[in-house]
Amino acid sequence: MKLDPKFKAENGKLFFLDGKEFDSTKAQKIDAADFIKNQGLTDTEVPYAVLMPWSKVGLDEDSYDEDFLAKLRDVLKEFEEKNCYAIIVPVADSAAESAVQKENLTASMKHCARRIKDCENVIGFSVPAEADQSFFIEELSAKHKQYIFFSGDFKTL
């Protein structure tokens, strides 16, 4: 399923396709577990920065938490109706020092992207410092061309 882009990035800033700026640097950080509870979250002025712990997604393909990812998708779909937007922010809460660990981190977030692929309100992903930036972007954008990628301070890359 291919989604049409809703945003564009220029000079480190995020814009709707009509040219209106959407200030990603003011993103509201919220832990994924709290986001899934969906308690009164209705802000449409800035995106939510959904902090996605690697250990919660799953450290490798044998440990992906499909139930958690399904709940995330359900809440994101509800947010579409409210015109609320999200940036997924991977949190490397396990060691990502070796090349294999870095690849596993990227693979886990790629799996997360696959599980939320039909959520039109996901702007994109922040690239974790622990990952190889170009590999991370290449892997996730292969099937998600609409995604915008962000630095740790939510400026577009």
PDB file of C-alpha atoms in Angstrom:
ATOM      1  CA  MET A   1       0.000   0.000   0.000  1.00  0.00           C
ATOM      2  CA  LYS A   2       1.473   3.312  -1.071  1.00  0.00           C
ATOM      3  CA  LEU A   3       0.363   6.490   0.628  1.00  0.00           C
ATOM      4  CA  ASP A   4       0.622   9.911  -0.913  1.00  0.00           C
ATOM      5  CA  PRO A   5       2.857  12.353   0.938  1.00  0.00           C
ATOM      6  CA  LYS A   6       1.179  15.028   3.047  1.00  0.00           C
ATOM      7  CA  PHE A   7       4.396  16.849   3.944  1.00  0.00           C
ATOM      8  CA  LYS A   8       7.589  18.106   2.442  1.00  0.00           C
ATOM      9  CA  ALA A   9      10.891  19.029   4.030  1.00  0.00           C
ATOM     10  CA  GLU A  10      12.902  22.124   3.185  1.00  0.00           C
ATOM     11  CA  ASN A  11      15.939  23.538   4.958  1.00  0.00           C
ATOM     12  CA  GLY A  12      15.399  21.455   8.093  1.00  0.00           C
ATOM     13  CA  LYS A  13      11.744  22.470   8.359  1.00  0.00           C
ATOM     14  CA  LEU A  14       8.512  20.589   7.812  1.00  0.00           C
ATOM     15  CA  PHE A  15       5.686  21.866   5.612  1.00  0.00           C
ATOM     16  CA  PHE A  16       2.286  20.653   4.529  1.00  0.00           C
ATOM     17  CA  LEU A  17       2.138  20.324   0.754  1.00  0.00           C
ATOM     18  CA  ASP A  18       0.215  23.621   0.560  1.00  0.00           C
ATOM     19  CA  GLY A  19       3.271  25.398   2.003  1.00  0.00           C
ATOM     20  CA  LYS A  20       2.021  25.917   5.563  1.00  0.00           C
ATOM     21  CA  GLU A  21       4.778  25.194   8.088  1.00  0.00           C
ATOM     22  CA  PHE A  22       4.170  22.497  10.693  1.00  0.00           C
ATOM     23  CA  ASP A  23       6.747  23.081  13.408  1.00  0.00           C
ATOM     24  CA  SER A  24       8.235  19.667  14.083  1.00  0.00           C
ATOM     25  CA  THR A  25      10.779  21.126  16.522  1.00  0.00           C
ATOM     26  CA  LYS A  26       7.921  21.681  18.978  1.00  0.00           C
ATOM     27  CA  ALA A  27       6.797  18.059  18.848  1.00  0.00           C
ATOM     28  CA  GLN A  28       5.200  16.829  22.067  1.00  0.00           C
ATOM     29  CA  LYS A  29       7.134  13.848  23.360  1.00  0.00           C
ATOM     30  CA  ILE A  30       5.053  10.991  24.670  1.00  0.00           C
ATOM     31  CA  ASP A  31       5.989   7.440  25.528  1.00  0.00           C
ATOM     32  CA  ALA A  32       4.415   4.905  23.167  1.00  0.00           C
ATOM     33  CA  ALA A  33       2.694   3.085  26.050  1.00  0.00           C
ATOM     34  CA  ASP A  34       1.026   6.356  27.141  1.00  0.00           C
ATOM     35  CA  PHE A  35       0.199   7.240  23.545  1.00  0.00           C
ATOM     36  CA  ILE A  36      -1.589   3.917  23.152  1.00  0.00           C
ATOM     37  CA  LYS A  37      -3.779   4.760  26.151  1.00  0.00           C
ATOM     38  CA  ASN A  38      -5.033   7.705  24.039  1.00  0.00           C
ATOM     39  CA  GLN A  39      -6.201   9.763  27.018  1.00  0.00           C
ATOM     40  CA  GLY A  40      -7.332  13.149  25.716  1.00  0.00           C
ATOM     41  CA  LEU A  41      -4.617  13.611  23.110  1.00  0.00           C
ATOM     42  CA  THR A  42      -6.053  15.962  20.514  1.00  0.00           C
ATOM     43  CA  ASP A  43      -3.361  18.530  19.684  1.00  0.00           C
ATOM     44  CA  THR A  44      -3.383  19.375  15.983  1.00  0.00           C
ATOM     45  CA  GLU A  45      -0.961  22.324  16.166  1.00  0.00           C
ATOM     46  CA  VAL A  46       2.219  20.277  16.602  1.00  0.00           C
ATOM     47  CA  PRO A  47       3.025  16.615  16.033  1.00  0.00           C
ATOM     48  CA  TYR A  48       3.316  14.013  18.736  1.00  0.00           C
ATOM     49  CA  ALA A  49       6.794  12.511  19.057  1.00  0.00           C
ATOM     50  CA  VAL A  50       5.945   8.932  19.961  1.00  0.00           C
ATOM     51  CA  LEU A  51       8.919   7.491  21.855  1.00  0.00           C
ATOM     52  CA  MET A  52       9.166   3.909  20.636  1.00  0.00           C
ATOM     53  CA  PRO A  53      11.410   1.722  22.830  1.00  0.00           C
ATOM     54  CA  TRP A  54      13.328  -0.789  20.759  1.00  0.00           C
ATOM     55  CA  SER A  55      12.744  -3.430  23.437  1.00  0.00           C
ATOM     56  CA  LYS A  56       8.980  -2.900  23.110  1.00  0.00           C
ATOM     57  CA  VAL A  57       8.961  -3.294  19.328  1.00  0.00           C
ATOM     58  CA  GLY A  58      11.262  -6.302  19.698  1.00  0.00           C
ATOM     59  CA  LEU A  59      15.031  -6.583  19.660  1.00  0.00           C
ATOM     60  CA  ASP A  60      15.022  -9.006  16.719  1.00  0.00           C
ATOM     61  CA  GLU A  61      12.559 -10.746  14.443  1.00  0.00           C
ATOM     62  CA  ASP A  62      11.957 -13.504  16.991  1.00  0.00           C
ATOM     63  CA  SER A  63      10.745 -11.065  19.633  1.00  0.00           C
ATOM     64  CA  TYR A  64       8.506  -8.547  17.835  1.00  0.00           C
ATOM     65  CA  ASP A  65       5.546  -7.563  20.012  1.00  0.00           C
ATOM     66  CA  GLU A  66       2.756  -7.807  17.451  1.00  0.00           C
ATOM     67  CA  ASP A  67       0.044  -7.041  20.008  1.00  0.00           C
ATOM     68  CA  PHE A  68       1.746  -3.786  21.015  1.00  0.00           C
ATOM     69  CA  LEU A  69       2.246  -2.784  17.376  1.00  0.00           C
ATOM     70  CA  ALA A  70      -1.389  -3.571  16.560  1.00  0.00           C
ATOM     71  CA  LYS A  71      -2.549  -1.338  19.427  1.00  0.00           C
ATOM     72  CA  LEU A  72      -0.240   1.441  18.191  1.00  0.00           C
ATOM     73  CA  ARG A  73      -1.759   1.154  14.733  1.00  0.00           C
ATOM     74  CA  ASP A  74      -5.301   1.291  16.143  1.00  0.00           C
ATOM     75  CA  VAL A  75      -4.595   4.528  18.023  1.00  0.00           C
ATOM     76  CA  LEU A  76      -2.848   6.079  15.017  1.00  0.00           C
ATOM     77  CA  LYS A  77      -5.909   5.278  12.899  1.00  0.00           C
ATOM     78  CA  GLU A  78      -8.120   7.014  15.508  1.00  0.00           C
ATOM     79  CA  PHE A  79      -5.813  10.027  15.347  1.00  0.00           C
ATOM     80  CA  GLU A  80      -6.334  10.307  11.586  1.00  0.00           C
ATOM     81  CA  GLU A  81      -9.939  11.315  12.271  1.00  0.00           C
ATOM     82  CA  LYS A  82      -8.732  14.076  14.631  1.00  0.00           C
ATOM     83  CA  ASN A  83      -6.108  15.383  12.159  1.00  0.00           C
ATOM     84  CA  CYS A  84      -3.378  14.675  14.696  1.00  0.00           C
ATOM     85  CA  TYR A  85       0.055  13.732  13.390  1.00  0.00           C
ATOM     86  CA  ALA A  86       2.904  11.663  14.771  1.00  0.00           C
ATOM     87  CA  ILE A  87       6.632  11.214  14.365  1.00  0.00           C
ATOM     88  CA  ILE A  88       7.895   7.826  15.490  1.00  0.00           C
ATOM     89  CA  VAL A  89      11.009   8.243  17.651  1.00  0.00           C
ATOM     90  CA  PRO A  90      13.038   5.047  18.093  1.00  0.00           C
ATOM     91  CA  VAL A  91      14.602   4.741  21.530  1.00  0.00           C
ATOM     92  CA  ALA A  92      17.573   2.374  21.712  1.00  0.00           C
ATOM     93  CA  ASP A  93      16.988   1.103  25.216  1.00  0.00           C
ATOM     94  CA  SER A  94      19.310  -1.855  24.583  1.00  0.00           C
ATOM     95  CA  ALA A  95      22.918  -1.843  23.440  1.00  0.00           C
ATOM     96  CA  ALA A  96      23.348  -0.914  19.784  1.00  0.00           C
ATOM     97  CA  GLU A  97      27.105  -0.872  19.545  1.00  0.00           C
ATOM     98  CA  SER A  98      27.959  -3.655  17.106  1.00  0.00           C
ATOM     99  CA  ALA A  99      27.055  -3.627  13.427  1.00  0.00           C
ATOM    100  CA  VAL A 100      24.628  -6.509  14.004  1.00  0.00           C
ATOM    101  CA  GLN A 101      22.888  -4.665  16.854  1.00  0.00           C
ATOM    102  CA  LYS A 102      22.590  -1.524  14.711  1.00  0.00           C
ATOM    103  CA  GLU A 103      21.103  -3.579  11.874  1.00  0.00           C
ATOM    104  CA  ASN A 104      18.670  -5.206  14.321  1.00  0.00           C
ATOM    105  CA  LEU A 105      17.584  -1.768  15.563  1.00  0.00           C
ATOM    106  CA  THR A 106      16.905  -0.682  12.000  1.00  0.00           C
ATOM    107  CA  ALA A 107      15.125  -3.960  11.200  1.00  0.00           C
ATOM    108  CA  SER A 108      12.883  -3.563  14.249  1.00  0.00           C
ATOM    109  CA  MET A 109      11.882  -0.043  13.250  1.00  0.00           C
ATOM    110  CA  LYS A 110      11.351  -1.209   9.674  1.00  0.00           C
ATOM    111  CA  HIS A 111       8.989  -3.843  11.064  1.00  0.00           C
ATOM    112  CA  CYS A 112       7.222  -1.154  13.101  1.00  0.00           C
ATOM    113  CA  ALA A 113       6.825   0.914   9.916  1.00  0.00           C
ATOM    114  CA  ARG A 114       5.403  -2.108   8.133  1.00  0.00           C
ATOM    115  CA  ARG A 115       2.815  -2.599  10.888  1.00  0.00           C
ATOM    116  CA  ILE A 116       1.646   1.054  10.695  1.00  0.00           C
ATOM    117  CA  LYS A 117       2.011   1.380   6.923  1.00  0.00           C
ATOM    118  CA  ASP A 118      -1.595   2.461   6.340  1.00  0.00           C
ATOM    119  CA  CYS A 119      -1.542   5.251   8.936  1.00  0.00           C
ATOM    120  CA  GLU A 120      -1.669   8.425   6.876  1.00  0.00           C
ATOM    121  CA  ASN A 121      -0.921  10.638   9.870  1.00  0.00           C
ATOM    122  CA  VAL A 122       2.558   9.211  10.503  1.00  0.00           C
ATOM    123  CA  ILE A 123       4.874  11.898   9.200  1.00  0.00           C
ATOM    124  CA  GLY A 124       7.951   9.725   9.475  1.00  0.00           C
ATOM    125  CA  PHE A 125      10.692   8.574  11.817  1.00  0.00           C
ATOM    126  CA  SER A 126      13.427  10.226  13.795  1.00  0.00           C
ATOM    127  CA  VAL A 127      16.750   8.557  13.027  1.00  0.00           C
ATOM    128  CA  PRO A 128      18.277   7.205  16.224  1.00  0.00           C
ATOM    129  CA  ALA A 129      21.870   8.235  16.928  1.00  0.00           C
ATOM    130  CA  GLU A 130      22.728   4.567  17.435  1.00  0.00           C
ATOM    131  CA  ALA A 131      21.757   3.643  13.859  1.00  0.00           C
ATOM    132  CA  ASP A 132      23.638   4.209  10.632  1.00  0.00           C
ATOM    133  CA  GLN A 133      21.669   7.184   9.299  1.00  0.00           C
ATOM    134  CA  SER A 134      21.876   6.423   5.579  1.00  0.00           C
ATOM    135  CA  PHE A 135      21.100   2.707   6.071  1.00  0.00           C
ATOM    136  CA  PHE A 136      18.148   3.518   8.363  1.00  0.00           C
ATOM    137  CA  ILE A 137      16.645   5.974   5.887  1.00  0.00           C
ATOM    138  CA  GLU A 138      17.260   3.666   2.929  1.00  0.00           C
ATOM    139  CA  GLU A 139      15.625   0.700   4.659  1.00  0.00           C
ATOM    140  CA  LEU A 140      12.533   2.550   5.883  1.00  0.00           C
ATOM    141  CA  SER A 141      11.957   4.679   2.797  1.00  0.00           C
ATOM    142  CA  ALA A 142      12.126   1.689   0.434  1.00  0.00           C
ATOM    143  CA  LYS A 143       8.426   0.977   1.023  1.00  0.00           C
ATOM    144  CA  HIS A 144       7.433   4.236   2.716  1.00  0.00           C
ATOM    145  CA  LYS A 145       8.324   6.977   0.232  1.00  0.00           C
ATOM    146  CA  GLN A 146       6.039   9.443   2.001  1.00  0.00           C
ATOM    147  CA  TYR A 147       8.093   9.402   5.212  1.00  0.00           C
ATOM    148  CA  ILE A 148      10.111  12.403   6.293  1.00  0.00           C
ATOM    149  CA  PHE A 149      13.153  11.681   8.475  1.00  0.00           C
ATOM    150  CA  PHE A 150      14.204  13.775  11.434  1.00  0.00           C
ATOM    151  CA  SER A 151      17.251  14.433  13.570  1.00  0.00           C
ATOM    152  CA  GLY A 152      17.138  14.131  17.364  1.00  0.00           C
ATOM    153  CA  ASP A 153      15.911  17.734  17.664  1.00  0.00           C
ATOM    154  CA  PHE A 154      13.108  17.047  15.144  1.00  0.00           C
ATOM    155  CA  LYS A 155      14.590  19.058  12.324  1.00  0.00           C
ATOM    156  CA  THR A 156      14.096  17.387   8.973  1.00  0.00           C
ATOM    157  CA  LEU A 157      17.059  15.627   7.397  1.00  0.00           C
TER     158      LEU A 157
END
